Every structure is written in structure tokens, then in C-alpha cells.
Amino acid sequence: MASVILPAAPSESRPGRFGIYGGRYVPETLMAALVELEHEYEAAKADAAFQAELASLLHDYAGRPTPLYFARRLSEELGGAKIYLKREDLLHTGAHKINNALGQGLLARRMGKMRIIAETGAGQHGVAAATVCALLGMQCVIYMGDVDMERQELNVLRMRLLGAEVRGVSCGSKTLKDAISEAMRDWVTNVRTTHYLLGSALGAHPYPTMVRDFHRVISREIKQQILEKEGRLPHAVVACVGGGSNAIGAFYEFIPHREVRLIGVEAGGRGSALGEHAARFEGGVPGVLQGTYSYVLQDEDGQIAQTHSVSAGLDYASIGPEHAALHDSGRAEYLSRDDAEALDAVVKLARTEGILPALESAHAVAECIRMAPGMAARDILVVNLSGRGDKDMGILARELKL
Ligand SMILES: *Cc1c(COP(=O)(O)O)cnc(C)c1O
């Protein structure tokens, strides 16, 4: 934890700041690389050829646009709102992560950096990064906590098959936070040749903005699809929040539409005591972790707290800085669903719709199951189904005694 110097005049218009949150709290050795990345990203954003190549890969390789599916049986069984599922689980590699991995992969190639490093929690980002590296002919090193390597073994094997080197991280809690720290250490050492392909809307500027932009396509599609199907905007959009990339992607285009509720679901884990969950807005306070100023689960000395969730992808002590600002302004609402509710939601969605959600996404489904019965039949609820559950079969077999 570093001491925090807040900007003199917090302003939305300042690049990399979301109100008072965000910023760039990194060692000096990384500043040049972050500035280079920011400039290169701005140039790519304005470059029609870059955007066309990304759009074509998203369409032909990743499988966009993803369907917005009306979950008729689930809606009828819950007896309230009409529930739509945004099917990011149908994307190549099984989760939304590929949107960002393709964008940053193309950007790295543009910068001439042909070595990619990345961190991964559930392994979905590692698989997406390894996939893009294979596609673009790049070298790939993935950092992953030992605990996560054990609980997401299938994804470790997938990364290796794709040609990536997976480096286990055995310090700290041996999960995502420690994997990010190791990746940052690697980046400091190899910054001239290496791009750090960060997997969520986290970290120092420009990452939270850039990663959000690469996922913005989710809400752009939802908006167009729901207008085509229903002729009006949804009552609410619900998404799970780990670092916050799928949620900010699903929320972003709706932010100006104040009648649309934006609901982020954090991991309630197995209890409300510090260390038993990853609900940053229910026990965290603002602080700096891994390059950005946001809500952080920490003890009274500012030491980062342990976190727990049945889903590795939500198991992180901080949250993307744009969510911190949306939380404080009240534009988005955040709450948590616990491990047991997420597991129940997996079973419910599997049995009513024949869809196995990732355990992360199941937290959003669980909130939808809680909300929908109290809503009117006219109300539309959109749930961002960020990924599919295949990777979780080992945990599901154990927890559900299959
Ligand atoms: C990684 C992951 C998440 C959590 O990451 P965000 O950046 O918060 O989206 C959620 N769902 C799935 C399926 C994931 O793989």
C-alpha cells in the first residue's frame, strides 16, 4: 500500500481519473511504458485500419455479435420480469475476455512488442491471451497463483497446449493479486520487448479506460438488440464484478440512460467477515493497489486482506476505479451474492434453460433470481452471462456432489 496523493482538483475530464479514483501509481521504471501505451492506444483508436482489423477478428474469429437470448422458461418459473441473457459465454474461448485480449494483442503488435505477459485468476484471461498470441505469432508467458492453478487445472492445460508458458506463483495468497504482482515485476524487467496484457478494467492508466473500451461492444450490442426485440430499454442490466471488465462493458452505453438500473454483483463468499468474501463495497475502503486508487479490502494497517470466493475470477481485493466512481455517484448499485447462491443459480439455469454458466456469471444470475419475482411482467432484466461453466466442472462436481 502506497501513500495516496489525490489530484488537487478531481475531475472526470482528467485522463485516467474517474472522479477521485484511478490514476497511475507505479514505479518510475514503468511510467515511460504506460505513456507509450497511452499514446499508441489513442493512435489506434483513431486508426480506421486498426479498428477494421479488430472488428473483423471479433466477428469472424471470436463470434460477435453474441446473441441476446430471451430466457423464457427461467422467466416463467420466477414469475416476474422478462429475463434476457447476453451470451458472452458463446464467444471463442468461453468468456468475454477475448474482446480485450484481441484488442491488446493487435496493439502490442503495432508497438512491435512480440512478447506478451499476462496474469490470470480463473484461467479464462490466460486462455484468451494464449489464444491471441498463437493467432498473432507471439511469445506468451502467463502468471497464475498456485491455488488457482489447482482449482482451474483444465485452463492450465489449455494454455500449455496453445503454446504459452504458465508460471506458478507461490507467494502471498497464491491467487490473482499475487499473479498480477509477478507480472508487474516481469514487466519492469522486460519492458522494452514486452507488453503486459492486463485482463480486467484495473491497474494504472490507460488500462481501465482501454480495457473498458474493448468491452464496450457488449452494451452497444445489448442496446441495439433489445431495441430490436422489445422496442425499449431494459429496466436493469446485471453483471458480476471481479475486476469489473464484463460489468463496465455491459453498463457503459447505458450510463447516460438514467432510467436503466445498473447492478454489479460482487462475491459474497462464505461470510461477511474480512477474509471470507470479495465484496469490496461492503468492507473495503479507498486505497491504492497495483497501480490504481479504488476500493480495497484491507486491514487497519493497510495490509491487503485475504479474499474468498468459490469463483476464482471474482476473488480479488480491489475493483476497477470506474466502478468506484459509479458506486459513489450512485449511478450504479453494487451488492453481493454468496457461494451457495451462485451454486444454486448454476443448477437453476442448467435445469431451466440448458445453459451452464461460469461460477462468476452465476453470481449475476443469482441476483436476477432474487430480483425478478418482485418485478412486473413488463419489466426487462438483462443479465450479462460473462462465461460458460466448463472450466468449473471440477468444483461443481465437488460442491454439488454430482
Ligand atoms: C474473469 C471473469 C470474470 C471477472 O472479471 P471481470 O473483469 O470482473 O469481468 C467474470 N466472469 C468470467 C466468466 C470471467 O472469466
Coordinates of C-alpha atoms and ligand atoms in Angstrom, one line a residue:
M1 CA 0.0 0.0 0.0
A2 CA 1.4 3.4 -1.0
S3 CA 0.6 6.7 0.4
V4 CA -2.0 8.4 -1.7
I5 CA -1.7 11.8 -3.3
L6 CA -5.1 12.8 -4.7
P7 CA -5.3 15.2 -7.6
A8 CA -5.8 18.8 -6.5
A9 CA -9.0 19.2 -8.5
P10 CA -10.6 15.8 -9.1
S11 CA -12.1 15.9 -12.5
E12 CA -13.8 13.5 -14.8
S13 CA -12.1 15.1 -17.7
R14 CA -8.6 14.3 -16.5
P15 CA -7.4 11.3 -18.4
G16 CA -7.2 8.2 -16.3
R17 CA -9.3 9.6 -13.4
F18 CA -12.8 8.6 -12.6
G19 CA -13.7 11.3 -10.1
I20 CA -11.0 10.8 -7.4
Y21 CA -10.3 7.2 -8.4
G22 CA -7.9 5.7 -10.9
G23 CA -4.6 7.3 -11.6
R24 CA -1.1 5.8 -12.2
Y25 CA 0.6 4.6 -9.0
V26 CA 3.6 2.7 -10.4
P27 CA 7.4 2.6 -10.1
E28 CA 9.1 5.2 -12.2
T29 CA 10.6 2.4 -14.4
L30 CA 7.0 1.8 -15.8
M31 CA 6.0 5.3 -16.4
A32 CA 7.6 5.5 -19.9
A33 CA 5.9 2.3 -20.9
L34 CA 2.5 3.5 -19.7
V35 CA 2.8 6.8 -21.5
E36 CA 3.9 4.9 -24.7
L37 CA 0.9 2.6 -24.3
E38 CA -1.5 5.5 -23.8
H39 CA -0.3 7.3 -27.0
E40 CA -0.3 4.1 -29.1
Y41 CA -3.8 3.3 -27.9
E42 CA -5.0 6.8 -28.7
A43 CA -3.5 6.5 -32.2
A44 CA -5.0 3.0 -32.7
K45 CA -8.4 4.3 -31.6
A46 CA -8.4 6.8 -34.4
D47 CA -6.9 4.5 -37.0
A48 CA -9.6 3.1 -39.3
A49 CA -7.4 0.1 -40.4
F50 CA -6.8 -1.0 -36.7
Q51 CA -10.4 -0.7 -35.9
A52 CA -11.4 -2.6 -39.1
E53 CA -9.0 -5.5 -38.3
L54 CA -10.3 -5.7 -34.7
A55 CA -13.9 -5.6 -35.8
S56 CA -13.2 -8.4 -38.4
L57 CA -11.5 -10.6 -35.8
L58 CA -14.3 -10.0 -33.3
H59 CA -16.8 -11.1 -35.9
D60 CA -15.1 -13.9 -37.7
Y61 CA -12.8 -15.3 -35.1
A62 CA -14.4 -14.6 -31.7
G63 CA -18.0 -14.9 -32.8
R64 CA -19.5 -11.4 -32.3
P65 CA -22.2 -10.2 -32.1
T66 CA -23.2 -12.6 -29.3
P67 CA -27.0 -13.4 -29.1
L68 CA -29.3 -11.6 -26.6
Y69 CA -31.4 -14.6 -25.6
F70 CA -34.9 -14.5 -24.1
A71 CA -34.8 -17.0 -21.2
R72 CA -38.5 -17.9 -21.4
R73 CA -38.5 -20.9 -19.0
L74 CA -36.5 -19.1 -16.4
S75 CA -38.7 -16.0 -16.6
E76 CA -41.9 -18.1 -16.3
E77 CA -40.6 -20.1 -13.4
L78 CA -39.6 -17.0 -11.5
G79 CA -42.9 -15.3 -12.4
G80 CA -41.8 -11.7 -12.7
A81 CA -39.6 -9.7 -15.1
K82 CA -38.7 -10.9 -18.6
I83 CA -35.1 -12.1 -18.4
Y84 CA -32.7 -11.8 -21.3
L85 CA -29.2 -13.3 -21.2
K86 CA -26.3 -11.6 -23.1
R87 CA -24.5 -14.7 -24.3
E88 CA -20.8 -13.8 -23.9
D89 CA -20.4 -17.4 -22.9
L90 CA -20.7 -18.3 -26.5
L91 CA -17.6 -16.4 -27.6
H92 CA -14.4 -18.3 -28.6
T93 CA -12.5 -19.4 -25.5
G94 CA -15.7 -19.3 -23.4
A95 CA -15.9 -15.8 -21.9
H96 CA -15.9 -12.1 -22.6
K97 CA -12.1 -11.9 -22.0
I98 CA -11.3 -12.5 -25.7
N99 CA -12.7 -9.0 -26.6
N100 CA -9.9 -7.3 -24.7
A101 CA -7.2 -9.9 -25.5
L102 CA -7.7 -9.4 -29.2
G103 CA -7.6 -5.6 -28.8
Q104 CA -4.5 -5.5 -26.8
G105 CA -2.8 -8.2 -28.9
L106 CA -3.2 -6.1 -32.0
L107 CA -2.0 -3.1 -30.1
A108 CA 1.1 -4.9 -28.9
R109 CA 1.9 -6.0 -32.5
R110 CA 1.5 -2.3 -33.5
M111 CA 4.1 -1.4 -30.9
G112 CA 6.5 -4.1 -32.1
K113 CA 6.3 -5.9 -28.8
M114 CA 6.1 -9.6 -29.7
R115 CA 6.4 -10.9 -26.1
I116 CA 3.2 -10.9 -24.1
I117 CA 2.8 -11.4 -20.4
A118 CA -0.5 -11.7 -18.6
E119 CA -1.9 -12.7 -15.2
T120 CA -4.9 -15.0 -14.7
G121 CA -7.2 -15.9 -11.9
A122 CA -9.8 -18.4 -13.2
G123 CA -7.6 -19.0 -16.2
Q124 CA -10.0 -17.5 -18.7
H125 CA -7.9 -14.5 -19.3
G126 CA -4.8 -16.6 -19.6
V127 CA -6.5 -18.8 -22.2
A128 CA -7.7 -15.7 -24.1
A129 CA -4.2 -14.2 -24.0
A130 CA -2.6 -17.5 -25.1
T131 CA -5.1 -17.9 -27.9
V132 CA -4.4 -14.4 -29.2
C133 CA -0.6 -15.0 -29.0
A134 CA -1.0 -18.2 -31.0
L135 CA -3.1 -16.3 -33.6
L136 CA -0.6 -13.4 -33.9
G137 CA 2.5 -15.5 -33.6
M138 CA 3.7 -14.0 -30.3
Q139 CA 5.6 -15.4 -27.3
C140 CA 3.3 -15.8 -24.2
V141 CA 4.1 -16.1 -20.5
I142 CA 1.1 -16.4 -18.1
Y143 CA 1.4 -15.9 -14.3
M144 CA -1.1 -17.8 -12.2
G145 CA -1.3 -18.4 -8.5
D146 CA -0.7 -21.9 -7.3
V147 CA -4.1 -22.1 -5.7
D148 CA -5.8 -21.1 -8.9
M149 CA -3.7 -23.5 -11.0
E150 CA -5.0 -26.3 -8.8
R151 CA -8.7 -25.2 -8.9
Q152 CA -8.6 -24.4 -12.7
E153 CA -6.4 -27.2 -14.0
L154 CA -8.2 -27.6 -17.2
N155 CA -7.4 -24.0 -18.2
V156 CA -3.7 -24.5 -17.3
L157 CA -3.6 -27.4 -19.8
R158 CA -5.4 -25.4 -22.4
M159 CA -2.8 -22.6 -22.1
R160 CA 0.1 -25.1 -22.4
L161 CA -1.5 -26.7 -25.5
L162 CA -1.8 -23.2 -27.1
G163 CA 2.0 -22.8 -26.6
A164 CA 2.1 -20.5 -23.6
E165 CA 4.4 -20.9 -20.6
V166 CA 2.4 -21.0 -17.4
R167 CA 4.5 -19.8 -14.4
G168 CA 3.0 -20.7 -11.0
V169 CA 3.1 -18.0 -8.3
S170 CA 3.7 -19.4 -4.8
C171 CA 3.8 -16.2 -2.7
G172 CA 1.1 -14.4 -0.7
S173 CA -2.4 -15.9 -1.1
K174 CA -1.3 -17.7 -4.3
T175 CA -4.2 -16.2 -6.2
L176 CA -4.9 -13.3 -8.7
K177 CA -3.3 -10.5 -6.7
D178 CA 0.0 -12.3 -6.4
A179 CA -0.1 -13.2 -10.1
I180 CA -0.6 -9.5 -11.0
S181 CA 2.4 -8.6 -8.8
E182 CA 4.6 -11.1 -10.5
A183 CA 3.5 -10.0 -14.0
M184 CA 4.3 -6.4 -13.0
R185 CA 7.8 -7.5 -11.8
D186 CA 8.4 -9.2 -15.2
W187 CA 7.2 -6.1 -17.0
V188 CA 9.6 -3.8 -15.1
T189 CA 12.5 -6.1 -16.2
N190 CA 11.5 -6.6 -19.8
V191 CA 9.5 -3.5 -20.6
R192 CA 11.3 -2.8 -23.9
T193 CA 10.3 -6.1 -25.6
T194 CA 7.2 -7.0 -23.6
H195 CA 3.6 -5.9 -23.5
Y196 CA 1.6 -6.6 -20.3
L197 CA -1.8 -7.8 -21.4
L198 CA -3.8 -6.9 -18.3
G199 CA -7.1 -8.8 -18.1
S200 CA -9.5 -6.5 -16.4
A201 CA -10.5 -2.9 -16.1
L202 CA -7.9 -2.5 -13.4
G203 CA -4.3 -1.2 -12.9
A204 CA -2.7 2.1 -13.9
H205 CA -3.9 4.4 -16.6
P206 CA -4.5 3.7 -19.5
Y207 CA -5.6 0.2 -18.7
P208 CA -9.0 0.8 -17.0
T209 CA -10.1 3.0 -19.9
M210 CA -8.6 0.9 -22.6
V211 CA -10.0 -2.4 -21.3
R212 CA -13.4 -0.8 -20.9
D213 CA -13.3 0.4 -24.5
F214 CA -12.5 -3.0 -25.8
H215 CA -15.6 -4.5 -23.9
R216 CA -17.9 -1.6 -24.7
V217 CA -19.2 -3.6 -27.6
I218 CA -21.2 -5.7 -25.1
S219 CA -23.5 -2.8 -24.2
R220 CA -23.5 -1.4 -27.7
E221 CA -24.9 -4.8 -28.9
I222 CA -27.3 -5.2 -25.9
K223 CA -28.8 -1.7 -26.6
Q224 CA -29.3 -2.4 -30.3
Q225 CA -30.7 -6.0 -29.7
I226 CA -33.1 -5.0 -27.0
L227 CA -34.5 -2.1 -29.1
E228 CA -35.0 -4.6 -32.0
K229 CA -36.7 -7.2 -29.8
E230 CA -38.7 -5.1 -27.4
G231 CA -38.6 -1.5 -28.7
R232 CA -37.4 -0.1 -25.4
L233 CA -34.5 -0.2 -23.0
P234 CA -34.3 -2.7 -20.1
H235 CA -35.3 -1.9 -16.5
A236 CA -31.9 -3.1 -15.3
V237 CA -28.6 -4.6 -16.5
V238 CA -27.0 -7.0 -14.1
A239 CA -23.4 -8.2 -14.2
C240 CA -20.9 -9.9 -11.9
V241 CA -17.9 -7.8 -10.9
G242 CA -14.4 -9.2 -10.3
G243 CA -12.0 -6.5 -11.6
G244 CA -15.0 -5.1 -13.4
S245 CA -14.4 -5.6 -17.1
N246 CA -17.5 -7.5 -18.2
A247 CA -19.7 -5.3 -16.0
I248 CA -18.3 -2.0 -17.3
G249 CA -18.6 -3.4 -20.8
A250 CA -22.3 -4.3 -20.2
F251 CA -23.0 -0.9 -18.4
Y252 CA -21.2 1.7 -20.4
E253 CA -23.6 2.6 -23.1
F254 CA -26.4 2.8 -20.6
I255 CA -24.8 5.2 -18.2
P256 CA -26.5 8.3 -19.8
H257 CA -29.9 6.5 -19.7
R258 CA -30.6 7.1 -16.1
E259 CA -33.8 5.1 -16.2
V260 CA -31.8 1.9 -16.7
R261 CA -30.6 0.5 -13.4
L262 CA -27.0 -0.8 -13.4
I263 CA -26.4 -3.6 -10.9
G264 CA -23.0 -5.0 -10.2
V265 CA -22.8 -8.3 -8.2
E266 CA -19.7 -8.9 -6.1
A267 CA -18.7 -12.2 -4.5
G268 CA -20.2 -12.6 -1.0
G269 CA -18.1 -15.8 -0.5
R270 CA -18.9 -17.7 2.7
G271 CA -19.4 -14.9 5.2
S272 CA -19.3 -11.2 5.9
A273 CA -16.0 -11.2 8.0
L274 CA -12.9 -9.7 6.3
G275 CA -11.2 -12.6 4.5
E276 CA -14.3 -14.6 3.8
H277 CA -15.6 -12.7 0.7
A278 CA -14.6 -10.3 -2.1
A279 CA -17.3 -7.7 -1.7
R280 CA -15.1 -4.5 -1.9
F281 CA -18.1 -2.2 -1.4
E282 CA -19.2 -4.0 1.7
G283 CA -15.9 -4.0 3.6
G284 CA -13.4 -2.1 1.6
V285 CA -12.1 1.4 1.9
P286 CA -10.3 3.5 -0.8
G287 CA -6.6 2.8 -1.2
V288 CA -4.0 2.0 -3.8
L289 CA -3.5 -1.5 -5.1
Q290 CA -1.5 -2.5 -8.1
G291 CA -1.3 0.9 -9.8
T292 CA -4.8 2.4 -9.2
Y293 CA -6.8 4.2 -6.5
S294 CA -10.0 2.4 -5.7
Y295 CA -11.9 0.5 -3.0
V296 CA -9.6 -2.1 -1.4
L297 CA -10.3 -4.8 1.1
Q298 CA -7.5 -4.1 3.7
D299 CA -6.8 -4.3 7.4
E300 CA -6.3 -1.4 9.7
D301 CA -2.6 -1.2 8.8
G302 CA -3.4 -1.0 5.1
Q303 CA -2.3 -4.6 4.5
I304 CA -4.3 -6.3 1.7
A305 CA -6.9 -8.7 3.1
Q306 CA -7.3 -12.3 2.1
T307 CA -10.4 -12.8 -0.1
H308 CA -12.5 -15.8 -0.7
S309 CA -15.0 -16.8 -3.5
V310 CA -16.0 -20.1 -5.0
S311 CA -15.3 -18.4 -8.3
A312 CA -11.6 -17.6 -8.9
G313 CA -12.5 -14.8 -11.3
L314 CA -14.2 -12.7 -8.6
D315 CA -11.6 -13.4 -5.9
Y316 CA -9.7 -10.1 -5.9
A317 CA -9.2 -7.4 -3.1
S318 CA -9.8 -4.4 -5.3
I319 CA -12.2 -3.3 -8.0
G320 CA -11.8 -1.2 -11.2
P321 CA -11.7 2.5 -10.5
E322 CA -14.6 3.4 -12.8
H323 CA -16.8 1.2 -10.7
A324 CA -15.7 3.1 -7.5
A325 CA -16.8 6.3 -9.1
L326 CA -20.1 4.8 -10.3
H327 CA -20.7 3.5 -6.8
D328 CA -20.0 6.8 -5.1
S329 CA -22.2 8.8 -7.5
G330 CA -25.0 6.2 -7.1
R331 CA -25.3 5.7 -10.9
A332 CA -24.6 2.0 -10.4
E333 CA -25.7 -0.2 -7.5
Y334 CA -23.5 -2.9 -6.0
L335 CA -24.4 -5.8 -3.8
S336 CA -23.2 -9.3 -3.3
R337 CA -24.4 -12.9 -3.6
D338 CA -22.6 -15.7 -1.8
D339 CA -21.1 -19.0 -2.8
A340 CA -24.2 -21.0 -2.0
E341 CA -26.5 -18.7 -4.0
A342 CA -24.1 -18.8 -7.0
L343 CA -24.1 -22.6 -6.9
D344 CA -27.9 -22.7 -6.7
A345 CA -28.0 -20.4 -9.7
V346 CA -25.8 -22.7 -11.8
V347 CA -28.3 -25.5 -11.1
K348 CA -31.3 -23.4 -11.8
L349 CA -30.0 -22.1 -15.1
A350 CA -28.8 -25.5 -16.2
R351 CA -32.2 -27.1 -15.5
T352 CA -34.5 -24.4 -16.9
E353 CA -32.5 -23.3 -19.9
G354 CA -29.9 -25.9 -20.6
I355 CA -27.1 -23.4 -20.1
L356 CA -24.1 -24.0 -17.7
P357 CA -22.9 -20.6 -16.6
A358 CA -19.4 -19.9 -15.2
L359 CA -19.4 -19.6 -11.4
E360 CA -18.5 -15.9 -11.8
S361 CA -21.5 -15.3 -14.1
A362 CA -23.7 -17.3 -11.7
H363 CA -23.4 -14.5 -9.2
A364 CA -25.3 -12.2 -11.6
V365 CA -27.8 -15.0 -12.4
A366 CA -28.3 -15.4 -8.6
E367 CA -29.2 -11.7 -8.2
C368 CA -31.6 -12.0 -11.2
I369 CA -33.3 -14.9 -9.5
R370 CA -33.6 -12.8 -6.3
M371 CA -34.9 -9.7 -8.1
A372 CA -37.1 -11.0 -10.9
P373 CA -40.1 -12.3 -8.9
G374 CA -40.7 -8.9 -7.3
M375 CA -40.8 -7.2 -10.7
A376 CA -43.7 -6.6 -13.1
A377 CA -44.1 -8.8 -16.2
R378 CA -43.5 -5.8 -18.4
D379 CA -40.0 -5.2 -16.8
I380 CA -37.0 -6.3 -18.7
L381 CA -33.9 -7.6 -16.9
V382 CA -30.7 -8.2 -18.9
V383 CA -28.1 -10.4 -17.3
N384 CA -24.6 -10.4 -18.8
L385 CA -23.6 -14.1 -18.9
S386 CA -19.9 -13.4 -18.9
G387 CA -18.7 -17.0 -19.5
R388 CA -19.5 -20.7 -19.6
G389 CA -19.1 -23.2 -16.9
D390 CA -17.0 -26.0 -18.4
K391 CA -13.9 -24.7 -16.6
D392 CA -15.7 -25.1 -13.3
M393 CA -16.8 -28.8 -13.6
G394 CA -14.2 -30.0 -11.0
I395 CA -15.5 -27.5 -8.4
L396 CA -19.2 -28.1 -9.4
A397 CA -18.7 -31.9 -9.1
R398 CA -17.3 -31.5 -5.6
E399 CA -19.7 -28.8 -4.3
L400 CA -22.9 -30.2 -5.8
K401 CA -21.8 -33.9 -5.2
L402 CA -22.6 -34.7 -8.9
Ligands
LIG1 C1 -12.6 -13.2 -15.5 C2 -14.0 -13.4 -15.4 C3 -14.9 -12.6 -14.7 C4 -14.4 -11.5 -13.8 O1 -13.7 -10.5 -14.4 P1 -14.3 -9.1 -14.7 O2 -13.1 -8.3 -15.2 O3 -14.9 -8.5 -13.5 O4 -15.3 -9.3 -15.8 C5 -16.2 -12.8 -14.7 N1 -16.8 -13.8 -15.5 C6 -16.0 -14.7 -16.2 C7 -16.6 -15.8 -16.9 C8 -14.6 -14.5 -16.2 O5 -13.8 -15.3 -16.9

